[in-house]
Coordinates of N, CA and C in Angstrom, one line a residue:
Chain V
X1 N -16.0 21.2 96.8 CA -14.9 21.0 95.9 C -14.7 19.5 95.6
X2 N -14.3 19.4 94.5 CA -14.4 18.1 94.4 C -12.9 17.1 94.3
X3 N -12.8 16.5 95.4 CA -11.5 15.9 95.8 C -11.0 14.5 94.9
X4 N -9.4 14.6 94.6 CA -9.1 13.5 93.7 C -8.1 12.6 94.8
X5 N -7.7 11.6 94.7 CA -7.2 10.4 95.2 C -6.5 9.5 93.9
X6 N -4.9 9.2 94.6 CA -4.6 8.3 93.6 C -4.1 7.1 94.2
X7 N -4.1 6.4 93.6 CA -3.1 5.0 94.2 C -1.9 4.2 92.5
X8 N -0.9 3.6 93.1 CA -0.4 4.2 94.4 C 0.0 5.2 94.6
X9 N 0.8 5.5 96.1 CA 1.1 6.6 96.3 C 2.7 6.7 95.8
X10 N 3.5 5.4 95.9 CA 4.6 5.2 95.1 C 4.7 4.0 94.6
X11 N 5.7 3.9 93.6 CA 5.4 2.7 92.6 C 7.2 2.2 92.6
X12 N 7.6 1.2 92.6 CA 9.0 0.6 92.3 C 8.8 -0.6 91.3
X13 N 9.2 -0.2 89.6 CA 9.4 -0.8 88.5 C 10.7 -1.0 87.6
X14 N 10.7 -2.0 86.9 CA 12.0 -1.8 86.5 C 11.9 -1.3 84.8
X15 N 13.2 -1.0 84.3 CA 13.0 -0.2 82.9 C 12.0 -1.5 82.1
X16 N 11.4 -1.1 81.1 CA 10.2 -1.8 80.4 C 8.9 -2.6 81.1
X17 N 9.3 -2.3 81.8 CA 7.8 -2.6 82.7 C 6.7 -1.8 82.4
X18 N 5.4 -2.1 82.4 CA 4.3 -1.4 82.0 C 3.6 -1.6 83.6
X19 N 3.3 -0.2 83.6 CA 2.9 -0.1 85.3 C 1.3 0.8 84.7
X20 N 0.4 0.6 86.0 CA -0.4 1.5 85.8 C -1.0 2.6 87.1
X21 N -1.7 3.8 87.0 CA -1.2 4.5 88.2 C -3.2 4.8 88.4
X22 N -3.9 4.6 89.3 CA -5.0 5.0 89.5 C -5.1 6.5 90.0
X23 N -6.9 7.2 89.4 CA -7.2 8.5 90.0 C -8.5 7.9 90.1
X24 N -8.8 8.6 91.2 CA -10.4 8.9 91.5 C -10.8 10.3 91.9
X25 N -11.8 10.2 91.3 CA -12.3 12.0 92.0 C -13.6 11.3 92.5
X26 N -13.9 12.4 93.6 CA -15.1 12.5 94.4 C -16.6 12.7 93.8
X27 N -16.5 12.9 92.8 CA -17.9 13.3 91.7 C -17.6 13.0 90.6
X28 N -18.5 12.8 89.2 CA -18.0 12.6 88.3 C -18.1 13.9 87.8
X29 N -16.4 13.5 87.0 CA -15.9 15.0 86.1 C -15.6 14.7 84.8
X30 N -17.0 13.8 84.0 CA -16.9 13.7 82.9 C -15.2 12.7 82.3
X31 N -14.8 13.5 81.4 CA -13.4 12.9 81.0 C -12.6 14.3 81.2
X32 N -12.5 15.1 82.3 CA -11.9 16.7 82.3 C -10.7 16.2 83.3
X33 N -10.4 15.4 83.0 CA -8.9 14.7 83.8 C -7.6 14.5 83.1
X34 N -6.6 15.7 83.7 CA -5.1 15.5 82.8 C -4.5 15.3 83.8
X35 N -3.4 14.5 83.5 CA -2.5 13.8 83.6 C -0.9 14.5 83.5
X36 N 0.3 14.6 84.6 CA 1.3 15.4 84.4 C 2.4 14.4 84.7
X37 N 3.3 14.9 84.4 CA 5.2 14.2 84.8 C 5.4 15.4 85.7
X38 N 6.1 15.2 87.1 CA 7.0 16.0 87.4 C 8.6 16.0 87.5
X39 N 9.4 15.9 87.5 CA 10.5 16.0 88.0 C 11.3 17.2 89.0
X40 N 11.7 16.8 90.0 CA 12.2 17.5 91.0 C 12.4 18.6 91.1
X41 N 12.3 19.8 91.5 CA 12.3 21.2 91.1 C 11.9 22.0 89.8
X42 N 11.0 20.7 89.1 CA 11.2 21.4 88.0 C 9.1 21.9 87.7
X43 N 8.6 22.3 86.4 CA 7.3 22.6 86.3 C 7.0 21.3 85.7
X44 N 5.5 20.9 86.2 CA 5.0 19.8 85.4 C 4.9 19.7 84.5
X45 N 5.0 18.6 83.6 CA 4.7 18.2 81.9 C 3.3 17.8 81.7
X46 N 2.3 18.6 81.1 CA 1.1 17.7 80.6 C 1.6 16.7 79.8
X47 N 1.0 15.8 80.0 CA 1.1 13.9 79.5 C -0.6 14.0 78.4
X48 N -1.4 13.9 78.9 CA -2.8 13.7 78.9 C -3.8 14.5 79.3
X49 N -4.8 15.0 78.3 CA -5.6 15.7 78.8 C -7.0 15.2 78.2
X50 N -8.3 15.3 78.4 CA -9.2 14.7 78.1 C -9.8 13.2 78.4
X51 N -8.8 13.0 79.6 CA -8.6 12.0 80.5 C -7.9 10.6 79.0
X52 N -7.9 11.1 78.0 CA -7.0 9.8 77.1 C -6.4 10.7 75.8
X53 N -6.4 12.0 75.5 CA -5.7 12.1 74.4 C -4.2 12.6 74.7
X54 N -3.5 12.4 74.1 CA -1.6 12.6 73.9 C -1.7 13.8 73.8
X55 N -1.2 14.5 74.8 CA -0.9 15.8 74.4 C 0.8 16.1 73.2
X56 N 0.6 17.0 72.7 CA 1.8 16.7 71.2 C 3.0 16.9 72.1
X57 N 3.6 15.6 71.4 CA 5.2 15.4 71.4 C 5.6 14.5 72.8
X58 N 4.5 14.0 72.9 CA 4.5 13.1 74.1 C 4.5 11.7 73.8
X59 N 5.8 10.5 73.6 CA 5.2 9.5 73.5 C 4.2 8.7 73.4
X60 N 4.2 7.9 72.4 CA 3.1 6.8 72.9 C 3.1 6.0 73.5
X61 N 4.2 5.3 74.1 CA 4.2 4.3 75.5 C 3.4 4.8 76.5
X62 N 2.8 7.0 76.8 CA 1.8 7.0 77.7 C 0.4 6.8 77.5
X63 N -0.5 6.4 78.2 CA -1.9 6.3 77.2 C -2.8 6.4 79.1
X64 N -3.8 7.0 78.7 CA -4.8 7.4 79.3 C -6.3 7.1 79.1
X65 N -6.9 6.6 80.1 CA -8.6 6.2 79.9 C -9.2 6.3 81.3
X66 N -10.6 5.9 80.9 CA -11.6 6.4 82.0 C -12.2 7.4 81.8
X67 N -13.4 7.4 82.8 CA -14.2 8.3 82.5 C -15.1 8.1 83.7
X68 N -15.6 9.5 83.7 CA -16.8 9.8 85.2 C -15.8 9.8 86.4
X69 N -15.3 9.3 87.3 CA -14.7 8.8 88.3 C -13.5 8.2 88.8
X70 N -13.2 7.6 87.6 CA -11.9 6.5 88.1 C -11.4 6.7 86.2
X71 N -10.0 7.2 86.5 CA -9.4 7.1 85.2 C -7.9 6.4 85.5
X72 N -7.1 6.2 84.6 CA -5.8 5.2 84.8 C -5.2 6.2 83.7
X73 N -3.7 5.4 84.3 CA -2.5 6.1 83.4 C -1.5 5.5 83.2
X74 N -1.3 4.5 82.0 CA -0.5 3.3 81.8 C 0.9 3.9 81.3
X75 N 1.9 3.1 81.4 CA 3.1 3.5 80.7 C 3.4 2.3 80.4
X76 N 3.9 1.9 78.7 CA 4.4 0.9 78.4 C 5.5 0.7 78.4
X77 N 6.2 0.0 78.8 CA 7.5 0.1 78.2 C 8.6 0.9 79.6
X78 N 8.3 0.8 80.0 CA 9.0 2.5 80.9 C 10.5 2.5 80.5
X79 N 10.8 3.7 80.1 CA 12.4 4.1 80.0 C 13.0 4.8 81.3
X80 N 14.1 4.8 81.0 CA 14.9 5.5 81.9 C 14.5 6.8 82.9
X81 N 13.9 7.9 81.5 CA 13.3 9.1 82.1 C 11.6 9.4 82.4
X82 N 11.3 7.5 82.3 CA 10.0 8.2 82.8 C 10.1 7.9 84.6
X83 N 11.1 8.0 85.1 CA 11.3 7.9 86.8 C 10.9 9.2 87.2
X84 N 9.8 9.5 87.9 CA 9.2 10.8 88.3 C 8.1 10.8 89.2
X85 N 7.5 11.6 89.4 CA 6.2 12.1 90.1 C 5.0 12.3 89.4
X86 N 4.1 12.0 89.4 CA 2.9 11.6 88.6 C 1.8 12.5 89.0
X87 N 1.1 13.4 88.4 CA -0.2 13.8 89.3 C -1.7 13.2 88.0
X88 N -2.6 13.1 88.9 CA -3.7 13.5 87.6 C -4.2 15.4 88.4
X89 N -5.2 15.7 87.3 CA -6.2 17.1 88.1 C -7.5 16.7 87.0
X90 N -8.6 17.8 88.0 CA -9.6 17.6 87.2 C -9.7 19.1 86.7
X91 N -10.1 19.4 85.7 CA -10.2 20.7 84.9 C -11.5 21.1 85.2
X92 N -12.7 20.3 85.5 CA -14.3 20.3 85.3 C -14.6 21.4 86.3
X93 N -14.1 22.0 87.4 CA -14.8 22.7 88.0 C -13.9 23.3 89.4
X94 N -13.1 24.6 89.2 CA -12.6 25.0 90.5 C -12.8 24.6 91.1
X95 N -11.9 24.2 92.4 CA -10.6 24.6 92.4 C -9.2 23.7 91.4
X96 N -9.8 23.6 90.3 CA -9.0 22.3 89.5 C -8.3 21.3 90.3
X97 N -8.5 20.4 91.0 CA -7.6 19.9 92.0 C -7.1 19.0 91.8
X98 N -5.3 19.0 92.1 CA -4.9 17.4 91.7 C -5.2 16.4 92.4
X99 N -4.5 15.2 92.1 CA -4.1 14.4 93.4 C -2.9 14.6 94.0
X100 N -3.0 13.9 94.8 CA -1.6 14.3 95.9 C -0.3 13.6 94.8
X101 N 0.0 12.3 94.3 CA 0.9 12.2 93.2 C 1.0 11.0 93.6
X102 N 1.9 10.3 92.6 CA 2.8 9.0 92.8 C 3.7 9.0 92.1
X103 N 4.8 8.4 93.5 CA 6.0 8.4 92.9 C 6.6 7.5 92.5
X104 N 6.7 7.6 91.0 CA 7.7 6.2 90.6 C 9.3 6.1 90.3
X105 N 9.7 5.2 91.0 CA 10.9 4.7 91.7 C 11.7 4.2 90.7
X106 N 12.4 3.4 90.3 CA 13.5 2.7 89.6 C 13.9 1.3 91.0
X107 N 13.4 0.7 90.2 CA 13.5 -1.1 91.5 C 15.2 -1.6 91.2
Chain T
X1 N 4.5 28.9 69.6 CA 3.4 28.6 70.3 C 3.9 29.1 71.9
X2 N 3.2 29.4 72.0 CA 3.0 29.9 73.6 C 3.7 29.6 74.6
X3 N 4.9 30.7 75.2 CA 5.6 30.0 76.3 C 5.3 31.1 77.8
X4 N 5.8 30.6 78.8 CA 5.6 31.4 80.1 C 6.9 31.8 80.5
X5 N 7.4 33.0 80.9 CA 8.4 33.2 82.0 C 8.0 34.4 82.8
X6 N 8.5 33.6 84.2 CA 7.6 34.1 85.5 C 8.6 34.8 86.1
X7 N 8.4 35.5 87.2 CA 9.8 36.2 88.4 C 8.6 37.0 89.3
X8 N 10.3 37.1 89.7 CA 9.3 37.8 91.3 C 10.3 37.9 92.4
X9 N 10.1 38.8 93.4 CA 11.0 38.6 94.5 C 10.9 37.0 95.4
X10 N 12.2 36.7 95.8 CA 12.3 35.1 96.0 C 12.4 35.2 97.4
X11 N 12.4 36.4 98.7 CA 12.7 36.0 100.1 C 11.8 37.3 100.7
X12 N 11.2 36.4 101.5 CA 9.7 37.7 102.0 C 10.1 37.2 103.3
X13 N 9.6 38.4 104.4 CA 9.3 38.6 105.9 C 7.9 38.2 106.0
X14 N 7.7 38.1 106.8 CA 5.9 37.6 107.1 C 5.4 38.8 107.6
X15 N 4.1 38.8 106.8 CA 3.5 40.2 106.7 C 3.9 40.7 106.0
X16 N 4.5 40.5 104.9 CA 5.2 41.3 103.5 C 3.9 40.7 102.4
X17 N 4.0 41.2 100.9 CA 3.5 40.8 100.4 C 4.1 40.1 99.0
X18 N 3.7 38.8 98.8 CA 4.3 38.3 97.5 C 3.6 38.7 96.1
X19 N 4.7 39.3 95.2 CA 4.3 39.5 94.0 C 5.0 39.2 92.9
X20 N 4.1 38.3 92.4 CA 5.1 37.5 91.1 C 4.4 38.0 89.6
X21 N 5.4 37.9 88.6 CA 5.1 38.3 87.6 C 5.0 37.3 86.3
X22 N 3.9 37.0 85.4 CA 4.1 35.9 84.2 C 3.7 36.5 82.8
X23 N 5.0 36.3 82.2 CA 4.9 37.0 80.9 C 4.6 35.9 80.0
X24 N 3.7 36.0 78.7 CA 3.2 34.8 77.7 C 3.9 35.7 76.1
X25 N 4.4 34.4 75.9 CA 4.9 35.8 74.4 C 4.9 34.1 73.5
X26 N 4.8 34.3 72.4 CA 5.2 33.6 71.3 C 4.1 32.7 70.6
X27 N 3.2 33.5 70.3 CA 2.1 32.8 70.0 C 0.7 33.7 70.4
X28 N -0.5 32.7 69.8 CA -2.0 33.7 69.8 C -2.6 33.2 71.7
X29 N -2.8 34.6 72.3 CA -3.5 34.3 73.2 C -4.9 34.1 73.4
X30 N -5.3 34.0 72.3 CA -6.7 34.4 72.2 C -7.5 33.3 72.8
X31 N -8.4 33.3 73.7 CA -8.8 32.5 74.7 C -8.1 31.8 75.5
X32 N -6.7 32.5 76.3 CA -6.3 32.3 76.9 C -6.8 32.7 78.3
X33 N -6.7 31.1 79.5 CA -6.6 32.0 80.9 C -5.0 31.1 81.2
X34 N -4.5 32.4 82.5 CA -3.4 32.0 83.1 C -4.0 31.5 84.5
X35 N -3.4 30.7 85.0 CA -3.3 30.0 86.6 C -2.2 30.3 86.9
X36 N -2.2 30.5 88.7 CA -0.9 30.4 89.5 C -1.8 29.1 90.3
X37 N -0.3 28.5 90.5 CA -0.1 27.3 91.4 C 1.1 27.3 91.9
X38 N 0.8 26.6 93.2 CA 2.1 26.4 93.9 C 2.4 25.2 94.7
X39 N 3.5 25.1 95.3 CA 3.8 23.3 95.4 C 5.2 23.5 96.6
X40 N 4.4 23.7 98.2 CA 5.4 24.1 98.9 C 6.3 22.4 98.8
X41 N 7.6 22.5 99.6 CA 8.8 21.9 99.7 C 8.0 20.3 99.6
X42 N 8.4 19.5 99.3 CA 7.8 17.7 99.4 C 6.5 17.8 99.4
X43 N 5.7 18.9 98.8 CA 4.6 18.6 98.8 C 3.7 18.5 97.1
X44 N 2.6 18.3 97.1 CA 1.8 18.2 96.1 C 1.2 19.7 95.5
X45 N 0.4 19.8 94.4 CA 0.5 21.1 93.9 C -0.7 22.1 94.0
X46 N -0.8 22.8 94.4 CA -2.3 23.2 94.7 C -2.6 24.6 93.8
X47 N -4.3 24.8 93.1 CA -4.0 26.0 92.6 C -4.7 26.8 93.3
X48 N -4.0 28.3 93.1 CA -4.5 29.3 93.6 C -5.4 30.4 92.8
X49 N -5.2 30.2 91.8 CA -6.7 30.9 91.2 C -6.1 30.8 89.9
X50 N -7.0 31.9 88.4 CA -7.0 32.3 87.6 C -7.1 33.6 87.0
X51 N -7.0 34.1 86.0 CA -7.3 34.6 84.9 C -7.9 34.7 83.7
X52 N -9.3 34.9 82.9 CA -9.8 34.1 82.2 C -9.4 35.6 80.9
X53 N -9.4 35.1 79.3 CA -9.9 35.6 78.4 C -9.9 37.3 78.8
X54 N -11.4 37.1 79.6 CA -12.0 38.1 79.8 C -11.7 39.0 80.9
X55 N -10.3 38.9 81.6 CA -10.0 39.7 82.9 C -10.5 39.1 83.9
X56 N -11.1 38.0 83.9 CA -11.8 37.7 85.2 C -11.6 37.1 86.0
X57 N -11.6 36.9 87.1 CA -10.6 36.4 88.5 C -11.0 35.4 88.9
X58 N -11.0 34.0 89.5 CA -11.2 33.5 90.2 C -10.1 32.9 91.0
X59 N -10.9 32.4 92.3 CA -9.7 32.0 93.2 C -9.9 30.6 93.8
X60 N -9.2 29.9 94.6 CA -9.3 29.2 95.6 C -9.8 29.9 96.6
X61 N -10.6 29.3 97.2 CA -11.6 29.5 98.8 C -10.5 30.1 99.7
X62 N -9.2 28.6 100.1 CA -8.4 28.7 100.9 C -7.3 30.0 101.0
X63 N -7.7 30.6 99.7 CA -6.5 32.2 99.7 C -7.4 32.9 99.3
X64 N -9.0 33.0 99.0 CA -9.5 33.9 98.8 C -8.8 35.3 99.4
X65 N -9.1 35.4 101.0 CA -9.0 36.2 101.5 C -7.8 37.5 100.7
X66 N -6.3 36.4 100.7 CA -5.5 37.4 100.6 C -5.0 37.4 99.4
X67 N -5.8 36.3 98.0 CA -4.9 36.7 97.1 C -5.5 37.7 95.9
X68 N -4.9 37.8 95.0 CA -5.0 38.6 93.6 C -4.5 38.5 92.4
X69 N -5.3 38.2 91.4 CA -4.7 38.0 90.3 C -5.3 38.9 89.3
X70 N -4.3 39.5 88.2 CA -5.1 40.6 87.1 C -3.9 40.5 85.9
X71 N -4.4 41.1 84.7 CA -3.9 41.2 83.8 C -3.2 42.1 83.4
X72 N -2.3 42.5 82.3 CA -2.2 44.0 81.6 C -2.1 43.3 80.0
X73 N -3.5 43.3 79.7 CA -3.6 42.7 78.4 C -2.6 43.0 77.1
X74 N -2.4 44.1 77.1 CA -1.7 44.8 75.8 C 0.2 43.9 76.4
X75 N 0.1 44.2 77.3 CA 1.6 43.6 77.9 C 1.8 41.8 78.1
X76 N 0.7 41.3 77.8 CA 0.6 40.0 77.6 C 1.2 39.8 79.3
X77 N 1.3 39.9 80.3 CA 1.4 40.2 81.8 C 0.3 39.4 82.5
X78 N 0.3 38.9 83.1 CA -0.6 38.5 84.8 C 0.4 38.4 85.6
X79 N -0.4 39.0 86.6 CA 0.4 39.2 88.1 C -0.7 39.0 89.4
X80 N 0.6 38.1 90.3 CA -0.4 37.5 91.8 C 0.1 38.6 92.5
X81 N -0.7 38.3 93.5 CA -0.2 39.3 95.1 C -0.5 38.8 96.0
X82 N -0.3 38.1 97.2 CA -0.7 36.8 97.9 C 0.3 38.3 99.0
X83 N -0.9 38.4 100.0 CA -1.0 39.7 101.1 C -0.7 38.6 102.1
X84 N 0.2 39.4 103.3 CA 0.4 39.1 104.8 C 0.6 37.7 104.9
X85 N 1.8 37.4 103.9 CA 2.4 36.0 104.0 C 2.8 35.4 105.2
X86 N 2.9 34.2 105.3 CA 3.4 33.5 106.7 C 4.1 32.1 106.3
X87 N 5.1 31.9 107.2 CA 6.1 30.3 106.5 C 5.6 29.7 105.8
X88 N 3.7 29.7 106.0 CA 3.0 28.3 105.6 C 2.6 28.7 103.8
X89 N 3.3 30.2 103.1 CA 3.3 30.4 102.0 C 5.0 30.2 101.2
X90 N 5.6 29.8 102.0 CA 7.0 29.1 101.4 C 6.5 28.0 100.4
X91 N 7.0 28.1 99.3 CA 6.4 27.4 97.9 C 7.1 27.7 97.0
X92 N 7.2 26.7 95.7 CA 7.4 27.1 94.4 C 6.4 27.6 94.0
X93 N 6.4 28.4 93.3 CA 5.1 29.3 92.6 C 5.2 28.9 91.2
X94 N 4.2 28.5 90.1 CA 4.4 28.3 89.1 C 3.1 29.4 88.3
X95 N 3.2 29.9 87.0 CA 2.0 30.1 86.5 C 1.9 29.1 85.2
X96 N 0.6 28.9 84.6 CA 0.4 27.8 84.1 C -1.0 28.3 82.8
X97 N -1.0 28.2 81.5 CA -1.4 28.1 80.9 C -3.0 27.4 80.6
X98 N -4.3 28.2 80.2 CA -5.4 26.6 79.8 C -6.2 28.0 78.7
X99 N -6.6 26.8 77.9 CA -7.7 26.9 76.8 C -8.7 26.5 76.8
X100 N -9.6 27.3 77.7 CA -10.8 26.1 78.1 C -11.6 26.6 77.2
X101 N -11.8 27.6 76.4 CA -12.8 27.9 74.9 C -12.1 27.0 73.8
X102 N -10.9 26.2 73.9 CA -10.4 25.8 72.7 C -10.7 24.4 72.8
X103 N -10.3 23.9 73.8 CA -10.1 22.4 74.5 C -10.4 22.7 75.7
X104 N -11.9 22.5 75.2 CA -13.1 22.5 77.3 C -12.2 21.5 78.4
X105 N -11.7 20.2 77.8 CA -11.5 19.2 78.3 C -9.6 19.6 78.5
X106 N -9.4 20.5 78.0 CA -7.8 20.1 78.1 C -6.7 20.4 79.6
X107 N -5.7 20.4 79.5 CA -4.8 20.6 80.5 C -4.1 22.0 80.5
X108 N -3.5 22.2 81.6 CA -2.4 23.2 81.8 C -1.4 23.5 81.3
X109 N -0.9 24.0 79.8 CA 0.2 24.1 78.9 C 0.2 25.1 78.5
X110 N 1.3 25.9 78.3 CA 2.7 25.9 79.2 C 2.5 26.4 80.4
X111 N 3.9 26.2 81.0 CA 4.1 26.2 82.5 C 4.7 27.3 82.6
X112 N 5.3 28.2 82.8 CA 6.6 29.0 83.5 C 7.6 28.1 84.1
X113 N 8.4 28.3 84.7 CA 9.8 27.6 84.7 C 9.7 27.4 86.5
X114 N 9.1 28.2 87.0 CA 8.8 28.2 88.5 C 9.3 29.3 89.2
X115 N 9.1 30.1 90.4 CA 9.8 30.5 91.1 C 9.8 30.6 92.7
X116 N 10.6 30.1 93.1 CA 10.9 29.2 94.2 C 10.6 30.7 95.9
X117 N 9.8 30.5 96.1 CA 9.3 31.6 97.5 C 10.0 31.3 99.1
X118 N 10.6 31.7 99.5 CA 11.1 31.4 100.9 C 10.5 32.8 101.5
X119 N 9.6 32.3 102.7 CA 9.0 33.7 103.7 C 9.7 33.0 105.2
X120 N 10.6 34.2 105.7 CA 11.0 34.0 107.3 C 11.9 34.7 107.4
X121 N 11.6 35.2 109.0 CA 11.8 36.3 109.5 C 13.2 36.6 109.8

């Protein structure tokens, strides 16, 4: 199975800050890396899929790159509601697996 | 376009079995598979198998044993069955949407809304 890793594990920024959030997977999985929002009880938001395109109706302050191994997931700008839980996953090959998440804070 | 709503009984005994239900309505399924995932209390999200297009099952290793997933195509329906539960299956349960004949590369869209599992005795 192929294991993903993110850093950090939590993040403290203030509103308009541009933060960026690392993934790695264990093997390369091409660009089959999306990117989610969580908030608290609730179901994830796809952000990013194809390890960099905007999934629709999703800001462009989020933006996505990388490839093979190590992809990133910038936010410009951050607003109010981008304070949440972060995952990436890889799609390339059961068991799709995320990372464990990062959580970003409000400083 | 395509949305999810899920249910299911929300309070199991251990050694019961969980069975959740996810209905897809509002839009073409056509190369659609569904996923169940779940994401017990402070934790991260893990999936537990599939549905493809074609009826076809796959799973995670770690629930092989006891889970199940199938369709009722005409009813636009998938349904899990996760056998001889135990606390360590207390979780939000989500099902989750992919297009991998449409966008090889894409993500999980739409989600279901979640439904929250408590198992104890």
């Amino acid at each position: 199975d192929i294991q993903m890793t993110q850093s950090p594990s939590s993040l403290s920024a203030s509103v308009g800050d541009r933060v960026t959030i690392t993934c790695r997977a264990s093997q390369s999985v091409s660009d089959y890396i999306s990117w989610y929002q969580q908030m608290p009880g609730k179901a994830p938001k796809l952000l990013i899929y194809g390890a960099s395109t905007l999934h629709s109706g999703v800001p462009s302050r989020f933006s996505g790159s990388g490839s093979g191994t190590d992809f990133f997931l910038t936010i410009s700008g951050l607003q109010p509601e981008d304070f949440a839980t972060y995952y990436c996953q890889e799609t390339y090959s059961s068991p799709f697996s995320f990372g464990p998440g990062t959580n970003l804070e409000i400083k | 376009q395509v949305q999810l709503q899920q249910w299911g009984a929300a309070l199991l005994k251990p050694s019961e079995t969980l069975s959740l239900t996810c209905a897809a309505y509002g839009g073409s399924l056509s190369g659609f598979s569904c996923n169940w995932l779940r994401q017990p209390p402070g934790k991260g999200l893990e999936w537990i198998g599939q549905v493809d297009h074609r009826g076809v099952s796959t799973y995670n290793s770690s629930l092989k044993s006891r889970v199940s997933i199938s369709r009722h195509t005409s009813a636009n329906q998938i349904f899990l069955n996760v056998r001889s539960v135990t606390a360590a299956d207390t979780a939000l349960y989500f099902c989750a949407g992919h297009w991998p004949r449409v966008t090889p590369s894409g993500g999980f869209h739409p989600w279901g809304q979640g439904t929250p599992v408590t198992v104890s005795s």
